[in-house]
Short mmCIF file of C-alpha atoms in Angstrom, two decimals:
data_model
loop_
_atom_site.label_atom_id
_atom_site.label_comp_id
_atom_site.label_asym_id
_atom_site.label_seq_id
_atom_site.Cartn_x
_atom_site.Cartn_y
_atom_site.Cartn_z
CA MET A 589 -9.60 -7.79 -7.99
CA ALA A 590 -11.48 -6.67 -11.06
CA THR A 591 -9.37 -5.84 -14.05
CA PHE A 592 -10.51 -3.86 -17.02
CA PHE A 593 -9.98 -3.76 -20.75
CA GLY A 594 -6.26 -4.06 -20.66
CA GLU A 595 -5.31 -2.39 -17.51
CA VAL A 596 -2.58 -4.17 -15.62
CA VAL A 597 -3.52 -4.10 -11.99
CA VAL A 598 -1.00 -4.45 -9.23
CA ALA A 599 -3.10 -5.38 -6.22
CA PRO A 600 -4.22 -3.90 -3.93
CA SER A 601 -4.08 -0.45 -5.53
CA ARG A 602 -5.64 0.43 -8.87
CA ALA A 603 -5.09 3.24 -11.29
CA GLY A 604 -4.33 5.99 -8.80
CA VAL A 605 -1.20 4.23 -7.69
CA ASP A 606 0.96 6.05 -5.19
CA ASP A 607 0.47 9.25 -7.05
CA GLU A 608 0.56 11.39 -3.93
CA GLU A 609 3.98 10.02 -3.12
CA GLU A 610 5.09 10.26 -6.67
CA SER A 611 4.08 13.86 -7.19
CA ALA A 612 5.44 14.86 -3.80
CA GLU A 613 8.72 13.22 -4.68
CA GLU A 614 8.85 14.90 -8.03
CA ALA A 615 7.99 18.27 -6.54
CA ARG A 616 10.69 18.18 -3.89
CA GLU A 617 14.01 19.44 -5.14
CA GLU A 618 16.46 16.57 -5.39
CA THR A 619 19.59 17.21 -3.38
CA PRO A 620 22.91 15.87 -4.67
CA GLU A 621 22.69 13.16 -1.99
CA ASP A 622 19.26 12.12 -3.26
CA ARG A 623 20.58 11.99 -6.78
CA GLU A 624 23.53 9.89 -5.67
CA ILE A 625 21.26 7.47 -3.82
CA ARG A 626 18.94 7.30 -6.79
CA ARG A 627 21.88 6.58 -9.10
CA GLU A 628 23.23 3.83 -6.84
CA LEU A 629 19.83 2.20 -6.66
CA GLU A 630 19.49 2.35 -10.41
CA LYS A 631 22.93 0.81 -10.85
CA LYS A 632 21.97 -2.01 -8.53
CA ARG A 633 18.92 -2.69 -10.64
CA GLU A 634 20.81 -2.71 -13.89
CA ILE A 635 20.80 -5.86 -15.94
CA ASP A 636 24.09 -7.27 -17.22
CA VAL A 637 23.93 -9.49 -20.26
CA LEU A 638 27.18 -11.38 -20.83
CA TRP A 639 27.78 -13.42 -23.93
CA THR A 640 30.44 -16.13 -24.10
CA LEU A 641 31.71 -16.49 -27.60
CA LYS A 642 32.72 -19.78 -29.23
CA SER A 643 36.33 -19.23 -28.31
CA GLY A 644 35.37 -19.16 -24.66
CA ALA A 645 36.29 -15.52 -24.21
CA SER A 646 33.69 -13.38 -22.49
CA ALA A 647 32.56 -10.32 -24.31
CA ASP A 648 30.54 -7.38 -23.18
CA SER A 649 27.20 -7.25 -24.92
CA SER A 650 27.76 -3.74 -26.15
CA ALA A 651 31.13 -4.46 -27.76
CA ASP A 652 29.84 -7.13 -30.12
CA GLU A 653 28.53 -6.94 -33.60
CA PRO A 654 24.89 -7.97 -33.55
CA PHE A 655 24.84 -11.65 -34.30
CA VAL A 656 22.62 -13.36 -36.78
CA CYS A 657 19.62 -15.08 -35.29
CA SER A 658 16.89 -16.87 -37.19
CA LYS A 659 14.88 -18.30 -34.30
CA PHE A 660 14.78 -17.12 -30.73
CA ILE A 661 12.78 -19.09 -28.19
CA VAL A 662 12.27 -17.44 -24.83
CA ALA A 663 10.89 -19.35 -21.86
CA ILE A 664 9.76 -17.08 -19.06
CA GLY A 665 8.95 -18.36 -15.61
CA HIS A 666 9.73 -21.59 -13.80
CA ASN A 667 7.20 -23.73 -15.66
CA ALA A 668 8.25 -22.69 -19.12
CA ALA A 669 11.94 -22.98 -18.20
CA ALA A 670 11.33 -26.47 -16.79
CA PHE A 671 9.52 -27.44 -19.99
CA LEU A 672 12.58 -26.53 -22.01
CA SER A 673 14.89 -28.33 -19.58
CA SER A 674 12.83 -31.50 -19.73
CA PHE A 675 12.01 -31.70 -23.41
CA ILE A 676 14.40 -29.59 -25.41
CA LEU A 677 17.68 -28.84 -23.75
CA ASP A 678 20.52 -31.29 -23.44
CA SER A 679 24.26 -30.88 -23.24
CA VAL A 680 24.84 -32.62 -26.56
CA CYS A 681 22.89 -30.38 -28.88
CA TRP A 682 22.88 -27.09 -26.99
CA GLU A 683 25.63 -24.93 -25.52
CA VAL A 684 25.41 -22.03 -23.11
CA VAL A 685 26.33 -18.80 -24.83
CA GLY A 686 25.19 -16.14 -22.45
CA VAL A 687 23.81 -15.20 -19.08
CA ALA A 688 21.82 -12.25 -17.76
CA LYS A 689 22.55 -11.12 -14.25
CA LEU A 690 20.09 -9.05 -12.32
CA TRP A 691 18.85 -8.20 -8.87
CA ASN A 692 15.52 -6.98 -7.59
CA GLU A 693 13.48 -7.29 -4.42
CA TRP A 694 12.13 -10.64 -5.52
CA CYS A 695 15.19 -12.46 -6.69
CA ARG A 696 18.85 -12.45 -7.52
CA THR A 697 20.15 -14.57 -10.36
CA SER A 698 22.64 -17.32 -9.50
CA ASN A 699 26.19 -16.83 -10.60
CA THR A 700 26.88 -20.20 -12.12
CA THR A 701 25.70 -21.72 -15.35
CA ASN A 702 25.29 -25.04 -13.64
CA VAL A 703 21.90 -24.23 -12.24
CA LEU A 704 19.33 -26.20 -10.32
CA PRO A 705 15.71 -26.06 -11.44
CA THR A 706 14.80 -24.21 -8.26
CA ASP A 707 17.36 -21.44 -8.80
CA SER A 708 16.58 -18.09 -10.34
CA PHE A 709 18.54 -17.70 -13.52
CA CYS A 710 18.50 -16.32 -17.01
CA LEU A 711 20.60 -18.31 -19.46
CA PHE A 712 21.02 -18.23 -23.21
CA TYR A 713 21.71 -21.36 -25.25
CA ARG A 714 22.62 -21.94 -28.87
CA LEU A 715 21.88 -24.97 -31.02
CA ILE A 716 25.27 -26.41 -31.95
CA SER A 717 24.09 -27.73 -35.30
CA ASP A 718 22.53 -24.39 -36.27
CA PRO A 719 24.11 -21.48 -34.40
CA THR A 720 21.38 -19.09 -35.50
CA VAL A 721 18.87 -20.80 -33.24
CA LEU A 722 18.90 -19.32 -29.78
CA LEU A 723 17.05 -20.24 -26.68
CA CYS A 724 16.58 -18.37 -23.42
CA GLN A 725 15.48 -19.75 -20.08
CA CYS A 726 14.47 -16.97 -17.78
CA SER A 727 13.19 -18.31 -14.48
CA CYS A 728 13.98 -15.20 -12.47
CA TYR A 729 11.41 -12.48 -12.03
CA VAL A 730 12.26 -9.38 -14.02
CA ALA A 731 10.75 -6.35 -12.26
CA GLU A 732 8.60 -3.77 -14.05
CA ASP A 733 11.34 -1.19 -14.23
CA GLN A 734 13.84 -3.74 -15.56
CA GLN A 735 11.70 -5.30 -18.29
CA PHE A 736 12.41 -2.65 -20.89
CA GLN A 737 16.12 -2.79 -20.12
CA TRP A 738 16.16 -6.59 -20.47
CA LEU A 739 14.44 -6.29 -23.80
CA GLU A 740 16.81 -3.67 -25.16
CA LYS A 741 19.96 -5.42 -23.94
CA VAL A 742 19.01 -8.86 -25.19
CA PHE A 743 17.48 -7.89 -28.51
CA GLY A 744 20.06 -5.19 -29.00
CA CYS A 745 22.64 -7.92 -29.63
CA MET A 746 20.76 -9.63 -32.43
CA ARG A 747 20.06 -8.86 -36.02
CA LYS A 748 16.32 -8.58 -36.31
CA GLU A 749 15.85 -9.26 -40.02
CA GLY A 750 14.23 -12.61 -40.62
CA LEU A 751 14.06 -13.25 -36.87
CA GLN A 752 11.24 -15.38 -35.54
CA VAL A 753 10.60 -15.06 -31.82
CA THR A 754 8.58 -17.57 -29.81
CA ILE A 755 7.72 -16.75 -26.22
CA LEU A 756 6.65 -19.48 -23.82
CA SER A 757 5.02 -18.53 -20.57
CA THR A 758 2.45 -19.69 -18.04
CA CYS A 759 -0.35 -17.99 -16.13
CA PRO A 760 -2.62 -19.28 -13.41
CA VAL A 761 -5.95 -20.60 -14.71
CA ALA A 762 -7.69 -18.48 -12.08
CA ASP A 763 -6.56 -15.38 -13.98
CA TYR A 764 -8.30 -16.49 -17.16
CA LYS A 765 -11.44 -14.55 -17.98
CA THR A 766 -14.25 -16.55 -19.43
CA GLN A 767 -18.01 -16.72 -19.43
CA GLU A 768 -18.06 -20.05 -17.63
CA SER A 769 -16.30 -20.65 -14.37
CA THR A 770 -12.68 -21.74 -14.56
CA LEU A 771 -13.46 -24.72 -12.32
CA THR A 772 -15.02 -26.58 -15.20
CA LEU A 773 -12.33 -25.70 -17.72
CA PRO A 774 -10.11 -28.61 -18.72
CA SER A 775 -6.70 -27.34 -17.74
CA PRO A 776 -3.91 -26.87 -18.55
CA PHE A 777 -4.70 -25.35 -21.92
CA LEU A 778 -2.80 -23.32 -24.49
CA LYS A 779 -3.59 -19.94 -25.90
CA ALA A 780 -1.56 -17.81 -28.27
CA LEU A 781 -0.95 -14.26 -29.33
CA LYS A 782 0.75 -13.49 -32.60
CA THR A 783 1.86 -10.46 -34.56
CA LYS A 784 0.47 -9.96 -38.03
CA GLU A 785 3.91 -10.71 -39.46
CA PHE A 786 3.66 -14.30 -38.18
CA LYS A 787 2.26 -16.15 -41.13
CA GLU A 788 2.61 -19.75 -40.02
CA GLN A 789 -0.10 -21.87 -38.53
CA VAL A 790 -0.56 -21.39 -34.80
CA CYS A 791 -0.94 -24.66 -32.93
CA CYS A 792 -3.65 -23.51 -30.55
CA PRO A 793 -6.53 -21.00 -30.32
CA LEU A 794 -5.79 -17.32 -29.95
CA LEU A 795 -6.20 -15.57 -26.65
CA GLU A 796 -9.63 -14.05 -26.48
CA GLN A 797 -10.50 -10.66 -25.11
CA PRO A 798 -10.61 -9.55 -22.34
CA ASN A 799 -7.58 -11.62 -21.40
CA ILE A 800 -4.18 -9.99 -21.54
CA VAL A 801 -0.53 -10.85 -21.03
CA ARG A 802 1.69 -8.72 -18.86
CA ASP A 803 5.25 -8.29 -17.59
CA LEU A 804 8.23 -9.70 -19.45
CA PRO A 805 6.33 -11.84 -21.94
CA ALA A 806 4.34 -8.72 -22.89
CA ALA A 807 7.43 -6.57 -23.16
CA MET B 643 8.50 7.68 -28.97
CA PHE B 644 5.70 7.57 -31.49
CA VAL B 645 5.92 4.67 -33.92
CA PRO B 646 3.50 4.89 -36.83
CA CYS B 647 1.70 1.81 -38.12
CA ASP B 648 2.44 0.53 -41.58
CA ARG B 649 -0.86 1.12 -43.13
CA GLY B 650 0.02 2.22 -46.61
CA GLY B 651 -1.45 5.57 -45.64
CA GLY B 652 2.15 6.52 -45.07
CA SER B 653 2.87 9.87 -43.53
CA ALA B 654 -0.65 11.09 -44.19
CA SER B 655 -2.06 9.01 -41.42
CA SER B 656 0.40 10.37 -38.88
CA ASP B 657 0.04 14.03 -39.74
CA PHE B 658 -1.64 15.57 -36.74
CA LYS B 659 -1.20 19.22 -37.53
CA GLY B 660 -4.08 21.18 -36.06
CA PHE B 661 -5.64 18.08 -34.51
CA THR B 662 -7.04 17.79 -31.03
CA LEU B 663 -5.23 15.18 -28.96
CA LEU B 664 -7.53 13.39 -26.56
CA MET B 665 -5.91 11.26 -23.89
CA PRO B 666 -6.62 9.80 -20.45
CA ALA B 667 -4.71 10.13 -17.22
CA VAL B 668 -4.33 6.83 -15.37
CA SER B 669 -6.38 7.94 -12.40
CA VAL B 670 -8.84 6.78 -9.75
CA GLY B 671 -11.38 4.34 -11.16
CA ASN B 672 -9.61 4.44 -14.55
CA VAL B 673 -12.43 6.74 -15.63
CA GLY B 674 -10.35 8.63 -18.19
CA GLN B 675 -9.23 5.40 -19.83
CA LEU B 676 -12.77 3.98 -19.88
CA ALA B 677 -14.11 7.19 -21.39
CA THR B 678 -11.36 7.08 -24.03
CA ASP B 679 -12.32 3.49 -24.84
CA LEU B 680 -15.88 4.66 -25.44
CA VAL B 681 -14.71 7.38 -27.82
CA ILE B 682 -12.47 5.04 -29.81
CA SER B 683 -15.09 2.32 -29.95
CA THR B 684 -18.05 4.54 -30.85
CA LEU B 685 -16.25 6.55 -33.52
CA ASP B 686 -14.64 3.37 -34.87
CA MET B 687 -11.27 5.05 -34.94
CA THR B 688 -8.32 3.63 -36.85
CA LYS B 689 -5.10 2.75 -35.09
CA VAL B 690 -2.27 4.79 -36.58
CA GLY B 691 0.59 3.90 -34.29
CA TYR B 692 1.82 3.35 -30.77
CA PHE B 693 4.22 4.77 -28.20
CA TYR B 694 7.42 2.82 -27.63
CA THR B 695 8.05 3.77 -24.04
CA ASP B 696 9.67 2.36 -20.93
CA CYS B 697 7.41 4.45 -18.68
CA LEU B 698 4.43 2.10 -18.62
CA VAL B 699 4.08 -1.48 -17.40
CA PRO B 700 4.13 -3.72 -20.49
CA MET B 701 1.01 -5.56 -21.57
CA VAL B 702 -0.33 -7.07 -24.73
CA GLY B 703 -3.59 -8.60 -25.82
CA ASN B 704 -5.77 -8.97 -28.86
CA ASN B 705 -7.85 -6.17 -30.32
CA PRO B 706 -10.01 -4.70 -27.54
CA TYR B 707 -12.43 -3.12 -29.99
CA ALA B 708 -13.06 -6.28 -31.96
CA THR B 709 -16.54 -6.60 -33.35
CA ALA B 710 -16.14 -9.85 -35.27
CA GLU B 711 -13.81 -12.79 -35.74
CA GLU B 712 -11.97 -11.05 -38.58
CA ASN B 713 -10.84 -7.99 -36.70
CA SER B 714 -10.16 -9.69 -33.38
CA MET B 715 -6.65 -10.80 -34.14
CA GLU B 716 -4.72 -7.56 -34.14
CA LEU B 717 -2.32 -7.20 -31.25
CA SER B 718 -2.79 -4.29 -28.91
CA ILE B 719 -0.31 -2.88 -26.40
CA ASN B 720 -0.17 -0.43 -23.55
CA ALA B 721 -0.03 2.93 -25.37
CA GLU B 722 -1.67 3.26 -28.76
CA VAL B 723 -2.70 6.13 -30.99
CA TYR B 724 -5.93 6.26 -32.97
CA SER B 725 -7.07 8.90 -35.42
CA LEU B 726 -10.21 10.27 -37.04
CA PRO B 727 -9.15 12.87 -39.61
CA SER B 728 -12.74 13.88 -40.39
CA LYS B 729 -13.07 15.30 -36.88
CA LYS B 730 -9.40 16.30 -36.64
CA LEU B 731 -9.17 14.06 -33.63
CA VAL B 732 -6.25 11.95 -32.50
CA VAL B 733 -6.59 9.78 -29.42
CA LEU B 734 -3.90 8.24 -27.24
CA GLN B 735 -5.09 5.33 -25.13
CA ILE B 736 -3.02 4.24 -22.13
CA ARG B 737 -3.69 0.77 -20.82
CA SER B 738 -1.33 0.19 -17.94
CA PRO B 739 -0.01 2.01 -14.89
CA PHE B 740 3.13 4.11 -14.84
CA ILE B 741 6.37 2.68 -13.57
CA LYS B 742 7.76 4.38 -10.48
CA HIS B 743 9.74 7.59 -11.17
CA LYS B 744 8.59 7.67 -14.78
CA TYR B 745 5.82 10.29 -14.52
CA ARG B 746 8.04 13.21 -15.36
CA PRO B 747 9.99 11.58 -18.25
CA PHE B 748 6.70 10.50 -19.81
CA CYS B 749 5.14 13.94 -19.49
CA GLN B 750 8.19 15.58 -21.01
CA THR B 751 8.39 13.16 -23.95
CA LEU B 752 4.66 13.41 -24.54
CA LEU B 753 4.61 17.19 -24.57
CA SER B 754 7.56 17.40 -26.91
CA TRP B 755 5.74 14.97 -29.23
CA VAL B 756 2.66 17.19 -29.01
CA LYS B 757 4.76 20.18 -30.05
CA SER B 758 6.59 18.36 -32.84
CA SER B 759 3.42 16.90 -34.33
CA LYS B 760 1.82 20.37 -34.13
CA CYS B 761 -1.35 19.29 -32.35
CA ALA B 762 -3.55 22.30 -31.80
CA ARG B 763 -4.63 21.35 -28.31
CA VAL B 764 -4.69 18.52 -25.79
CA ILE B 765 -7.70 17.35 -23.80
CA LEU B 766 -6.91 15.20 -20.78
CA LEU B 767 -9.65 13.03 -19.30
CA SER B 768 -9.12 12.36 -15.65
CA SER B 769 -10.71 11.80 -12.26
CA SER B 770 -10.11 12.62 -8.64
CA HIS B 771 -10.94 11.01 -5.31
CA ALA B 772 -14.52 11.79 -4.38
CA TYR B 773 -13.77 11.49 -0.69
CA GLN B 774 -11.42 14.47 -0.84
CA ARG B 775 -14.16 16.94 -1.78
CA ASP B 776 -14.95 19.79 0.55
CA ASP B 777 -18.46 20.74 1.66
CA GLU B 778 -19.16 22.90 -1.37
CA GLN B 779 -17.88 20.35 -3.84
CA LEU B 780 -20.20 17.72 -2.38
CA LEU B 781 -23.15 19.64 -3.82
CA GLY B 782 -23.87 20.04 -7.51
CA THR B 783 -22.05 18.55 -10.43
CA PRO B 784 -19.10 16.21 -9.86
CA LEU B 785 -17.55 17.28 -13.17
CA ARG B 786 -14.84 19.90 -13.41
CA TYR B 787 -12.59 21.46 -16.02
CA LEU B 788 -9.22 23.20 -16.16
CA LEU B 789 -7.71 25.26 -18.95
CA THR B 790 -4.13 26.35 -19.50
CA PRO B 791 -3.83 30.12 -20.00
CA ASP B 792 -3.27 29.65 -23.75
CA LEU B 793 -6.47 27.67 -24.16
CA GLU B 794 -8.38 29.94 -21.77
CA LYS B 795 -8.05 32.72 -24.33
CA ALA B 796 -9.52 30.52 -27.04
CA VAL B 797 -12.38 28.72 -25.33
CA GLY B 798 -12.87 30.37 -21.93
CA GLY B 799 -16.08 31.98 -23.14
CA LEU B 800 -17.49 28.66 -24.32
CA MET B 801 -17.02 27.17 -20.86
CA GLN B 802 -19.07 30.03 -19.41
CA GLU B 803 -21.83 29.37 -21.91
CA LEU B 804 -21.84 25.65 -21.12
CA ASN B 805 -22.11 26.56 -17.46
CA TRP B 806 -19.17 24.39 -16.56
CA LYS B 807 -17.45 24.50 -13.20
CA GLU B 808 -13.76 25.17 -12.96
CA MET B 809 -11.73 22.97 -10.60
CA GLU B 810 -11.31 24.84 -7.34
CA LYS B 811 -7.91 25.45 -5.83
CA VAL B 812 -7.32 24.45 -2.25
CA ALA B 813 -5.35 26.12 0.50
CA ALA B 814 -1.71 25.13 0.43
CA TYR B 815 -1.59 24.99 4.22
CA PRO B 816 -5.15 24.28 5.32
CA GLY B 817 -6.00 25.56 8.77
CA ILE B 818 -2.82 27.60 8.98
CA ASN B 819 -2.92 29.94 6.04
CA ASP B 820 -5.94 30.06 3.78
CA THR B 821 -4.69 32.69 1.39
CA GLU B 822 -2.17 30.67 -0.59
CA LYS B 823 -4.09 28.41 -2.98
CA VAL B 824 -2.75 25.52 -5.00
CA LEU B 825 -4.12 23.04 -7.47
CA HIS B 826 -4.65 19.66 -5.85
CA ILE B 827 -5.91 16.66 -7.79
CA PRO B 828 -5.70 13.62 -5.49
CA GLY B 829 -5.96 10.35 -7.36
CA GLY B 830 -5.36 12.10 -10.65
CA GLY B 831 -2.12 10.37 -11.59
CA ILE B 832 -0.14 12.53 -14.01
CA THR B 833 -2.93 15.10 -14.38
CA LYS B 834 -1.44 17.84 -12.23
CA LEU B 835 2.07 17.35 -13.57
CA LEU B 836 0.96 17.35 -17.19
CA PHE B 837 -1.22 20.40 -16.62
CA THR B 838 1.48 22.46 -14.91
CA GLU B 839 4.05 21.45 -17.53
CA SER B 840 1.64 22.47 -20.29
CA CYS B 841 1.06 25.83 -18.63
CA SER B 842 4.76 26.52 -18.52
CA LYS B 843 5.35 25.31 -22.10
CA GLY B 844 2.51 27.34 -23.59
CA ILE B 845 0.56 24.30 -24.72
CA GLN B 846 -3.20 24.57 -25.08
CA MET B 847 -4.50 21.94 -22.70
CA ALA B 848 -7.85 21.27 -21.07
CA VAL B 849 -8.44 18.83 -18.26
CA LEU B 850 -11.90 17.34 -17.85
CA LEU B 851 -12.30 15.42 -14.64
CA LYS B 852 -14.92 13.73 -12.51
CA PHE B 853 -14.96 13.13 -8.80
CA CYS B 854 -15.42 9.43 -8.22
CA SER B 855 -14.42 6.41 -6.19
CA GLU B 856 -13.14 2.98 -7.11
CA GLY B 857 -15.89 0.53 -7.95
CA ASP B 858 -18.02 0.05 -11.02
CA ASN B 859 -16.82 3.09 -12.90
CA ILE B 860 -18.75 2.52 -16.10
CA PRO B 861 -21.40 5.14 -15.21
CA ASP B 862 -18.58 7.58 -14.36
CA ALA B 863 -17.04 6.96 -17.77
CA PHE B 864 -20.36 7.66 -19.47
CA ALA B 865 -20.79 10.87 -17.46
CA LEU B 866 -17.29 12.03 -18.40
CA VAL B 867 -17.66 11.23 -22.07
CA ASP B 868 -21.05 13.01 -22.17
CA TYR B 869 -19.34 16.01 -20.54
CA LEU B 870 -16.67 15.92 -23.26
CA ASN B 871 -19.37 15.67 -25.89
CA GLU B 872 -21.04 18.85 -24.67
CA TRP B 873 -17.92 20.64 -25.87
CA LEU B 874 -16.58 18.64 -28.81
CA GLN B 875 -19.91 17.39 -30.16
CA LEU B 876 -18.35 14.11 -31.27
CA ILE B 877 -21.73 12.43 -31.49
CA LYS B 878 -25.14 13.99 -31.86
CA SER B 879 -26.35 14.86 -28.41
CA GLU B 880 -29.93 13.74 -28.33
CA VAL B 881 -31.98 13.32 -25.21
CA ASN B 882 -30.42 10.05 -24.18
CA THR B 883 -26.82 10.40 -25.32
CA SER B 884 -25.53 7.73 -22.97
CA SER B 885 -27.13 4.99 -24.97
CA GLN B 886 -25.32 6.08 -28.12
CA TRP B 887 -21.82 5.29 -26.88
CA LYS B 888 -20.68 1.86 -27.98
CA ILE B 889 -19.20 -0.35 -25.29
CA PRO B 890 -16.11 -2.21 -26.57
CA SER B 891 -16.00 -5.99 -26.45
CA SER B 892 -13.07 -5.90 -24.03
CA TRP B 893 -15.35 -4.62 -21.26
CA ARG B 894 -16.82 -8.09 -20.91
CA LEU B 895 -16.24 -9.92 -17.66
CA LEU B 896 -15.09 -6.83 -15.80
CA PHE B 897 -16.08 -8.31 -12.52
CA GLY B 898 -14.89 -11.87 -12.87
CA ASN B 899 -15.85 -15.06 -14.56
CA GLY B 900 -19.09 -16.93 -14.58
CA LEU B 901 -20.05 -18.75 -11.42
CA PRO B 902 -19.29 -22.43 -10.96
CA PRO B 903 -22.57 -24.37 -11.02
CA ALA B 904 -21.29 -26.43 -8.11
CA LEU B 905 -21.72 -23.33 -5.94
CA PHE B 906 -25.44 -23.91 -5.90
#
């Protein structure tokens, strides 16, 4: 499926996605029942971010003062989450401080914090020796309509001054656009994107056009 | 919704009073978006900000209009605004599809931004499914225009001079009742919604669209941008205008990677 300059394509349809349905839906007057159904569906797709404070008491994300965070590392997808589990996380240096619960057609997050690598989960950890360092493992798929919500709810709890965010993610090599064929590319390989505020040295080459990043890492 | 860039230009660079807002509809073949890319790339427009919106699928990449190593490292996201004050032109580029149920909220927020930033008029570049044309539409030019009543008063005469064809209305109940006609833009994405909302809000909007199909839509984009140029005269229209539009570097590899040598 050809993709263009930056267009995110959801196969098999391209730009004119479902617009007949969409405009027909919009045009039809919504009855109170429709509105109710729509509201219930939206509620079901809401994301709950629960933080457990040091004292062990659970607090609603909205009730808290934004907490200070200097570094926030987010691992999105099974591979990135597994990387963190294998090389970074351990029960001695890191403690679980939060969990995000969500549901969509592709997955439902597990309820426990004692998760298996094959589960879908979204957990937040804090470095015990430096509580301003946070880590997130998000191996569940966050749907398009939930990505913005996830972003607002998670980042809404942190102070953003002096915050450095690192996002780890993986993509199939077949999706990589390059002049040569991807068969001959030595994989796996790293590419990076950075904002102009990031002044440190990046450890790998930058992602060349016309490659793009989409979904939660992009959000 | 609109977040200006920190460019030291301050508020001057986001003052769009009296400007023409050019934007694409995410529509069949992405023709509007491709045409917008050509405009931004050819006129070397400066990015002045972006839209922070939950209505579009998120995406991010490096500068799609990069011409050299130095300018290739600026991040680019799904809805960005570029400006060219010398031509009083501001361009919104949309790079990803709309999220379900977000057409209307986006249109409403966009139009209220248009009103608050005092843009003089909006030009929407769009496209429509070629296979839905009727017998008459199959002949002649595949390009059409639409004007809201407020803009009709201002430029209706110019359209006559340019010999442009207005988008035909179709019967609301074909075969049953041919008298009631409605506007129907299949494959046009938010085009119809944005147009009807603009009509009711008294906004001066023009829609320029091309009938096309999915495929290699680069020629369609060139046709649409040449059509736009007949009106706005953004670049000098010489005999072969098509060759004067600059293709952005992000259009590379549109149809996949290089072939593996092992194939042969």
